[in-house]
Structures are given as C-alpha cells and as structure tokens.
PDB file of C-alpha atoms and ligand atoms in Angstrom:
ATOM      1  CA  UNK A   1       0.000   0.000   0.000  1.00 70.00           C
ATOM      2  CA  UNK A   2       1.024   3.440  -1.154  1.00 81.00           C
ATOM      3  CA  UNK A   3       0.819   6.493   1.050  1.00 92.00           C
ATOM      4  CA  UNK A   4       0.725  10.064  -0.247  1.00 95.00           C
ATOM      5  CA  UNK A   5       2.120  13.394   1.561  1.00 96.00           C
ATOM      6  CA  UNK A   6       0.831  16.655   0.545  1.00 97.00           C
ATOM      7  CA  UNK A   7       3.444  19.710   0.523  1.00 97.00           C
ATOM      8  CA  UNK A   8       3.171  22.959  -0.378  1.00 96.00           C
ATOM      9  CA  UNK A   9       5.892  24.177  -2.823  1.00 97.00           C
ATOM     10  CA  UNK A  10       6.688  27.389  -4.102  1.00 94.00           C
ATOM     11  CA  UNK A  11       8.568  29.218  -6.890  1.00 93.00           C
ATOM     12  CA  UNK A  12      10.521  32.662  -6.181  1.00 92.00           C
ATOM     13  CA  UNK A  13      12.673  34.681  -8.646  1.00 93.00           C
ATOM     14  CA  UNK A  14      13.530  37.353 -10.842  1.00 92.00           C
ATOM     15  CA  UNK A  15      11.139  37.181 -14.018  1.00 89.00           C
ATOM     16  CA  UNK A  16      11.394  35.665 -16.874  1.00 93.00           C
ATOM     17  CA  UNK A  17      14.494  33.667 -15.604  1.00 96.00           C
ATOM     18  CA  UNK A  18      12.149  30.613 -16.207  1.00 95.00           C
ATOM     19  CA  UNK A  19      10.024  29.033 -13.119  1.00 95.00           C
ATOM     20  CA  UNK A  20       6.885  28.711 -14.650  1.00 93.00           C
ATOM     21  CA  UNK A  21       9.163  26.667 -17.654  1.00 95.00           C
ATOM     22  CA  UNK A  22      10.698  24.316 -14.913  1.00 97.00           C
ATOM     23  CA  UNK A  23       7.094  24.121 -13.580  1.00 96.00           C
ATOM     24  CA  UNK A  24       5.321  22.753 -16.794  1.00 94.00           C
ATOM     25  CA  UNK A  25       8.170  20.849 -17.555  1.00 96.00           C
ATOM     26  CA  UNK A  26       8.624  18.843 -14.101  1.00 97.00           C
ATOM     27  CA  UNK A  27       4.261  18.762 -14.282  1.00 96.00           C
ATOM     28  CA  UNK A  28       3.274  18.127 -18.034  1.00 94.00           C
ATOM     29  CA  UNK A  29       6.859  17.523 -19.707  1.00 96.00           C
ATOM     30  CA  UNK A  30       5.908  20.644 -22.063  1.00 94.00           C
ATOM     31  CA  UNK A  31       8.020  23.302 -23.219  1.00 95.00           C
ATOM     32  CA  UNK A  32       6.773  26.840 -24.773  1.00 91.00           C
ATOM     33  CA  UNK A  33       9.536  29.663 -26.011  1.00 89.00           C
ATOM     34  CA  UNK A  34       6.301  31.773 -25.557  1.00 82.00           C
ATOM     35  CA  UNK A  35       4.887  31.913 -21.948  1.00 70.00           C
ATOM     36  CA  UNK A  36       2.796  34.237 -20.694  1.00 73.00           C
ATOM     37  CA  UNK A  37       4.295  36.139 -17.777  1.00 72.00           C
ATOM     38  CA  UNK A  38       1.715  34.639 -14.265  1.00 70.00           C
ATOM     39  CA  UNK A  39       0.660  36.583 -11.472  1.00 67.00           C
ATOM     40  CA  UNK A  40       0.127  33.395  -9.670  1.00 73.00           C
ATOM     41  CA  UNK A  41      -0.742  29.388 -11.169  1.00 84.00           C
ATOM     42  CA  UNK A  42      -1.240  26.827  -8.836  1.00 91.00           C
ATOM     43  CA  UNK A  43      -0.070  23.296 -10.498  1.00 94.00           C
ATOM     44  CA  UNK A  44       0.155  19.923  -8.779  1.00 97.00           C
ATOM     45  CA  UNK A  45       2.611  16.654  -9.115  1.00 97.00           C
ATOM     46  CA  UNK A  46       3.252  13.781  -7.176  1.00 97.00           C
ATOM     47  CA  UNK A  47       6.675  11.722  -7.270  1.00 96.00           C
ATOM     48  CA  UNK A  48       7.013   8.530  -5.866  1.00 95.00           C
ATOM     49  CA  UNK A  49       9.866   7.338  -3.023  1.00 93.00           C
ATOM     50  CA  UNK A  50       9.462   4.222  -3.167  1.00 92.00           C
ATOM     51  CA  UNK A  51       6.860   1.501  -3.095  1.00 91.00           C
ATOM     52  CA  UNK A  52       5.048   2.488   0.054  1.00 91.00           C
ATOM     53  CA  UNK A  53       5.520   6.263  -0.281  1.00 93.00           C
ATOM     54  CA  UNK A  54       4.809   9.302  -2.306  1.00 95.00           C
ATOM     55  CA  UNK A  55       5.253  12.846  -2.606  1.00 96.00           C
ATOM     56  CA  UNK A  56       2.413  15.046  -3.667  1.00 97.00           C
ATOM     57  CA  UNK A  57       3.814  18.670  -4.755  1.00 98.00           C
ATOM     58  CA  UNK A  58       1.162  21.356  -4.319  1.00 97.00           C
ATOM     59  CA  UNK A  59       2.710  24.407  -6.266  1.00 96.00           C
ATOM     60  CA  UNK A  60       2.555  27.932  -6.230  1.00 92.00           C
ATOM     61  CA  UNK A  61       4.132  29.420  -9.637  1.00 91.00           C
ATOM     62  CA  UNK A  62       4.619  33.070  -8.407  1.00 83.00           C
ATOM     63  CA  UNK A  63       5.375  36.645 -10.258  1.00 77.00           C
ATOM     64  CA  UNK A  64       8.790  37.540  -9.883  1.00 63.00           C
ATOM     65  CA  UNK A  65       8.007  41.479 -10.230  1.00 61.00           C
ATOM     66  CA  UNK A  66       8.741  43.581  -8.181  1.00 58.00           C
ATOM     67  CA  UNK A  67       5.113  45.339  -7.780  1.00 63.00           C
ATOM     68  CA  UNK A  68       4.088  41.291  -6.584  1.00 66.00           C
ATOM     69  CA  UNK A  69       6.515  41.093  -3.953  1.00 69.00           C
ATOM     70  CA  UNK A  70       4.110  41.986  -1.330  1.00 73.00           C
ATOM     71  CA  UNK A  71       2.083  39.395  -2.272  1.00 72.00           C
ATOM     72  CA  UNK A  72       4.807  36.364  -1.826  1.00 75.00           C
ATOM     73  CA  UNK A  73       4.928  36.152   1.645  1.00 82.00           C
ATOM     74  CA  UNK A  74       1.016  34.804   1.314  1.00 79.00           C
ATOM     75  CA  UNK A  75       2.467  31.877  -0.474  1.00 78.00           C
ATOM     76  CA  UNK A  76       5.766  31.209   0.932  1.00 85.00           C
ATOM     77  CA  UNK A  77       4.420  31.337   4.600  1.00 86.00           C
ATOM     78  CA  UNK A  78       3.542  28.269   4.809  1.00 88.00           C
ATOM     79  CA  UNK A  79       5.526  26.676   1.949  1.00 95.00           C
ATOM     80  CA  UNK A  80       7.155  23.298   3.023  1.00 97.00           C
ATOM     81  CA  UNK A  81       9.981  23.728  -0.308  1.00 97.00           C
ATOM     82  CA  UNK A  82      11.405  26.852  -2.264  1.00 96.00           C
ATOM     83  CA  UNK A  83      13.106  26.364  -5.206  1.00 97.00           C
ATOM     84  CA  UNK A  84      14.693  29.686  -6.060  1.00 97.00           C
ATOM     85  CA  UNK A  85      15.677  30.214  -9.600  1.00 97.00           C
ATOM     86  CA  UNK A  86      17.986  32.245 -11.382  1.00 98.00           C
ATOM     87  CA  UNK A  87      18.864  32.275 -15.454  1.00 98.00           C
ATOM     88  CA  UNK A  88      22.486  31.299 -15.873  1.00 98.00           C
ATOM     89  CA  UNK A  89      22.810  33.478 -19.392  1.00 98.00           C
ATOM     90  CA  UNK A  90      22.531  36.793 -17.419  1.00 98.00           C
ATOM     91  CA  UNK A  91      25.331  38.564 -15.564  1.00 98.00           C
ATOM     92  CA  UNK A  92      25.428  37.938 -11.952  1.00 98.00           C
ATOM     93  CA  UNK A  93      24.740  41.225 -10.469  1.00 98.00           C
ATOM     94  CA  UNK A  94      20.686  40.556 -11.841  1.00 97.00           C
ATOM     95  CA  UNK A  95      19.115  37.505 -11.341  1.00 97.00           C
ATOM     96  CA  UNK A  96      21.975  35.898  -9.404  1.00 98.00           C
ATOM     97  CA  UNK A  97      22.091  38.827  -6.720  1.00 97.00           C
ATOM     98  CA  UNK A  98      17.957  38.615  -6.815  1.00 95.00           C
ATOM     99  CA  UNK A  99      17.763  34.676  -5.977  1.00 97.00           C
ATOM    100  CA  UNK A 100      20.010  35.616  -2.886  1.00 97.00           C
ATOM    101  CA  UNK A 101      18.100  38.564  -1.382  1.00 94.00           C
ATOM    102  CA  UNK A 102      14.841  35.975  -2.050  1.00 94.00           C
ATOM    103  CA  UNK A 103      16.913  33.252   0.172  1.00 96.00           C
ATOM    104  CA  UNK A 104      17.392  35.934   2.829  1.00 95.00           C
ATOM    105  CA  UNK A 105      13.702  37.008   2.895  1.00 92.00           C
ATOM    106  CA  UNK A 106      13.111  33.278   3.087  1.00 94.00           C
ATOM    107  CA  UNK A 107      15.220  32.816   6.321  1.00 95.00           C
ATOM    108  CA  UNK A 108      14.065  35.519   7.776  1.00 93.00           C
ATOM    109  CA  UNK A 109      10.145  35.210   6.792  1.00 91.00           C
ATOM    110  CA  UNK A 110       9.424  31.654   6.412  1.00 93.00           C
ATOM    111  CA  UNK A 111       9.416  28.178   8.484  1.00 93.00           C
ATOM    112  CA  UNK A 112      12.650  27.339   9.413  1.00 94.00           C
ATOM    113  CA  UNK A 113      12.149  24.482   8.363  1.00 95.00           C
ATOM    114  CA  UNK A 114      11.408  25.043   4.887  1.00 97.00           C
ATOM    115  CA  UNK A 115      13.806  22.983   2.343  1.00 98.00           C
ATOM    116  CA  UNK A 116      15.185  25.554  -0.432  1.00 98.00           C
ATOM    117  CA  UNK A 117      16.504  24.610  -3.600  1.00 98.00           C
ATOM    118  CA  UNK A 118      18.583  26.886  -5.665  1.00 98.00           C
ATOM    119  CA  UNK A 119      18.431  26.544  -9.518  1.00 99.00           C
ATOM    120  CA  UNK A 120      20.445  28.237 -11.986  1.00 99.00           C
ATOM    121  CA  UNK A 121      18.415  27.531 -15.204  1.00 98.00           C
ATOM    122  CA  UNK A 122      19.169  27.544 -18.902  1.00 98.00           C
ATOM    123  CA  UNK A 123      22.417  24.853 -19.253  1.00 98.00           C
ATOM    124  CA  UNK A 124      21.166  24.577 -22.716  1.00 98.00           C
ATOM    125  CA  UNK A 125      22.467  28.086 -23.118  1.00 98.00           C
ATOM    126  CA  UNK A 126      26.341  27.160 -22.120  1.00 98.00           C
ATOM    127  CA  UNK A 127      27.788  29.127 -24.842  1.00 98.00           C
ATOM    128  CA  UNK A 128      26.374  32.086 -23.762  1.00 98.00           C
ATOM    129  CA  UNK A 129      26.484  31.981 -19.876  1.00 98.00           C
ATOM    130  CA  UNK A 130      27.869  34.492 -17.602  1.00 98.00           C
ATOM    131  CA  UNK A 131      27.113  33.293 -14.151  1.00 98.00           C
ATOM    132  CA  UNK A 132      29.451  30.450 -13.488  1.00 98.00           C
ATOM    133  CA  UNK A 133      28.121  27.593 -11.410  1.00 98.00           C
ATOM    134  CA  UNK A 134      30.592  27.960  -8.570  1.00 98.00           C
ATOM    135  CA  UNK A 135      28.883  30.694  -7.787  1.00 98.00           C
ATOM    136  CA  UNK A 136      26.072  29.134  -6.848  1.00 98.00           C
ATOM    137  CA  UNK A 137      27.824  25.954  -5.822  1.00 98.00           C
ATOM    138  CA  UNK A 138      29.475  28.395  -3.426  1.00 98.00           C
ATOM    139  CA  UNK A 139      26.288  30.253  -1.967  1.00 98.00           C
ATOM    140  CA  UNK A 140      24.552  26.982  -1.636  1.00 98.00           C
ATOM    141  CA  UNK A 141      26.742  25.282   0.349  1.00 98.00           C
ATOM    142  CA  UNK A 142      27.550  28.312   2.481  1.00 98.00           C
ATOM    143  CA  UNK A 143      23.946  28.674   3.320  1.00 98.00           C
ATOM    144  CA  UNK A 144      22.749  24.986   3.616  1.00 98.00           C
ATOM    145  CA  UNK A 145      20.581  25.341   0.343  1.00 98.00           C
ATOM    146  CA  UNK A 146      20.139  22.108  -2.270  1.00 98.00           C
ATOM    147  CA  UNK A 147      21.490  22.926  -5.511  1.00 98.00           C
ATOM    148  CA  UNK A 148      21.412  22.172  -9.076  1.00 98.00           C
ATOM    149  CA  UNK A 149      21.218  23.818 -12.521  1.00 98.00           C
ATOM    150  CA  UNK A 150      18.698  22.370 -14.877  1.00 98.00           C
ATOM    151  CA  UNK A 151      17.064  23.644 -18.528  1.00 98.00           C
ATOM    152  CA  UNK A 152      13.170  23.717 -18.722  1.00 98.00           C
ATOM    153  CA  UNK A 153      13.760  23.817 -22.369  1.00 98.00           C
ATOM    154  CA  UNK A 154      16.036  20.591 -23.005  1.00 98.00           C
ATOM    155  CA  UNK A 155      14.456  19.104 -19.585  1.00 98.00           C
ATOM    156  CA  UNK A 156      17.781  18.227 -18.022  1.00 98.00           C
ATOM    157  CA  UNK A 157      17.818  17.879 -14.134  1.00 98.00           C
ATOM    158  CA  UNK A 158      14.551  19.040 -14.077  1.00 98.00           C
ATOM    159  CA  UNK A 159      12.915  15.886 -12.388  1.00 98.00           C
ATOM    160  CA  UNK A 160      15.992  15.342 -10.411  1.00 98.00           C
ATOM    161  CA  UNK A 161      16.016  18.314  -8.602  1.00 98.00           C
ATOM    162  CA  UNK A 162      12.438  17.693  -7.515  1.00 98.00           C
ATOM    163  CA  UNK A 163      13.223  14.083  -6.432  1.00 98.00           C
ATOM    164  CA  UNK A 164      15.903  15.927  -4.189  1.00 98.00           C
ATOM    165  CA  UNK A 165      13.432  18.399  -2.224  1.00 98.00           C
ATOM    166  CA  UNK A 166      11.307  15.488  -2.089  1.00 97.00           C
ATOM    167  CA  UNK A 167      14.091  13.286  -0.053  1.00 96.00           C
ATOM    168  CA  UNK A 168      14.689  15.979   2.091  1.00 97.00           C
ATOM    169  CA  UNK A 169      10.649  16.843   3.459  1.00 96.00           C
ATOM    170  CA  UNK A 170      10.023  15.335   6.581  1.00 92.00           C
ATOM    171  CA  UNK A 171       7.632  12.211   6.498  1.00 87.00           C
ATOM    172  CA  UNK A 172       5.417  11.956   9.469  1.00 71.00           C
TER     173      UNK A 172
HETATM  174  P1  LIG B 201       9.293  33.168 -15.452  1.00 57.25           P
HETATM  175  O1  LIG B 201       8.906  34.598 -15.657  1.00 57.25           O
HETATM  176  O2  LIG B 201      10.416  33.050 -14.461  1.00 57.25           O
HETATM  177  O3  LIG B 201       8.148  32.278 -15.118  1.00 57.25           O
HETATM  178  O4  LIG B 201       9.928  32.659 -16.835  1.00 57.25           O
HETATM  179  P2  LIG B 201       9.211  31.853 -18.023  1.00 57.25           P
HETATM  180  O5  LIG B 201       9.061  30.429 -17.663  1.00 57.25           O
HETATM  181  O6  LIG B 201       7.987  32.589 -18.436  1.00 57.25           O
HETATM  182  O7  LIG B 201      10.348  31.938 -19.146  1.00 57.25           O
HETATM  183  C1  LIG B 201      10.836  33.177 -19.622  1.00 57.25           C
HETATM  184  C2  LIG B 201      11.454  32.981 -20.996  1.00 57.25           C
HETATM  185  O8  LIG B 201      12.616  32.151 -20.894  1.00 57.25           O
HETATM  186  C3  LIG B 201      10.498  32.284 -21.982  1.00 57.25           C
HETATM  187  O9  LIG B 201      10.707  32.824 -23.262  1.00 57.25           O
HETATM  188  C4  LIG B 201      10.969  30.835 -21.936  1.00 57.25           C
HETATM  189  O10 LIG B 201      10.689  30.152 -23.121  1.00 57.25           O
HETATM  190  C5  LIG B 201      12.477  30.995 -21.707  1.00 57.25           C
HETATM  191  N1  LIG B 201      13.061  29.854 -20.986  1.00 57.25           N
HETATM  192  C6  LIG B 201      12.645  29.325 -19.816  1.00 57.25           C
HETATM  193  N2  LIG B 201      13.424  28.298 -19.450  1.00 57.25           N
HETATM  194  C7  LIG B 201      14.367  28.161 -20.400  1.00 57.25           C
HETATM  195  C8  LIG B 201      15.470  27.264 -20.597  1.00 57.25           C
HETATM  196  O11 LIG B 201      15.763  26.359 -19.807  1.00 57.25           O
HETATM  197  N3  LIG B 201      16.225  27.455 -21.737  1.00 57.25           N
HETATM  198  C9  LIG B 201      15.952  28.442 -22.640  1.00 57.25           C
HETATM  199  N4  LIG B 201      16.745  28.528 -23.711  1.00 57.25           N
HETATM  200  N5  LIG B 201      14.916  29.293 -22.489  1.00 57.25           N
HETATM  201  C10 LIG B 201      14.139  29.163 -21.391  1.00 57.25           C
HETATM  202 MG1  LIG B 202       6.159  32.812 -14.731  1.00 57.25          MG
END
C-alpha cells in the first residue's frame, strides 16, 4: 500500500528567468519559447519514493516582479519547499544577486524548516552563460541550500532536482 504526503511548494525569482518553464516541464513535460508572464498558477505533481511512499507537490508558480513582492509572503508562509531560480545566461549582479536577497527574505520570513533549492536555469544556453556555477555551488553550500542547474527547455535535471526536495521533506 502506497501512502501520499501533501506539501506545499513554491517558486521565487527574478522574471522571466524561467520558473513557470521548470514548472510545466517537471508537471506536463511541455516546453513553450512563448509563456505568458503569471501573477500566480497553482499546479500539482506527485513523485514517488518508493513503493510504500509518495510525494504530492502542491505548487505555487509566483510573479517575480517587483510590484508582486508583497504578495509572496502569502504563499511562501507556509511553503514546506522553495526552489529559487535564477537564469544562468545573465550577468550575476541581476538575477543571481535577486535569488540571494529571495533566500534571505526566506530565512528571515518563512518556516525554518522550509527545504530551499537553488536553480540556476538555462544549461542549454552554455555558450552564452555568464554566471558560473561555482557561484552558486558556493552560496549553496555556504547557506545549507540544495542545488542544481537544470534547462526547462532541453528538460535536463529538471525531475531530479524535484526528487531531491522530495528526499529531504520530513515524512510523518
Ligand atoms: P518566469 O517569468 O520566471 O516564469 O519565466 P518563463 O518560464 O515565463 O520563461 C521566460 C522565458 O525564458 C520564456 O521565453 C521561456 O521560453 C524561456 N526559458 C525558460 N526556461 C528556459 C530554458 O531552460 N532554456 C531556454 N533557452 N529558455 C528558457
Ligand atoms: Mg512565470
């Protein structure tokens, strides 16, 4: 017999740097070069552990605008998972610099106990990148975040990194 666990998950980070991509690929293995910028989508997946247990993600696909940042404290309040997102291709000092004042908010604002994944997105993009992954490597590990870089577009690491917030939410 299988047993499923509800958390709530939620997407932070500068616009267009690609959550609502990594979202609809992880959920409906889709890609679009067009997407509609969201205010807020709420999409669901469930993973499974193993044979007695899985993982159902409940997710909030957020705004990264700045006139919306009021409203992300409503959804990361009483997130279980963050996975913070950045876009590889642009210069540090932009989306980079934005995923890490969005992991401060989070340890100050929400559960301590939330598990936060940080995701620099668009590998398929290697020629033209200009945040190197140390970077990141570096932040991560300095703050206790999970890691990974992933494309929503070629769909590489994209279900892996969810498989890794899911190993790390606590199973009652
Ligand atoms: P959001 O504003 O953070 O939700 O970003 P979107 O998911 O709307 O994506 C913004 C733009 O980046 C769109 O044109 C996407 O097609 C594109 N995009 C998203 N992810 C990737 C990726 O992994 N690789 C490439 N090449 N483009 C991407
Ligand atoms: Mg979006």
């Amino acid at each position: 017999m299988s047993r499923t666990t509800s958390f709530k998950l939620v997407l932070l980070g500068e616009s267009a740097v690609g959550k609502s991509s990594l979202v609809l690929r992880f959920v409906r293995n889709e890609f679009s070069d067009f997407r509609e910028s969201t205010i807020a989508a709420f999409l669901t997946q469930t993973v499974t552990l193993d044979e007695s247990t899985s993982i159902k993600f409940e997710i909030w696909d957020t705004a990264g605008q700045e006139r919306y940042k009021s409203l992300a404290p409503i959804y990361f309040r009483n997130s279980n998972a963050a996975v913070i997102v950045y876009d590889i291709t642009q210069p540090p000092e932009t989306s980079f610099e934005k995923a890490k004042s969005w992991v401060r908010e989070l340890q100050r604002q929400a559960d301590p106990s939330i598990v936060i994944m940080l995701v620099g997105n668009k590998t398929d993009l290697e020629s033209q990148r200009k945040t190197p992954r140390e970077l990141g490597e570096r932040f991560a590990e300095e703050e206790g975040l999970l890691f990974s870089e992933a494309s929503a577009k070629s769909g590489e690491s994209v279900e892996e990194l969810f498989m890794e917030i899911a190993k790390k939410l606590p199973l009652a």
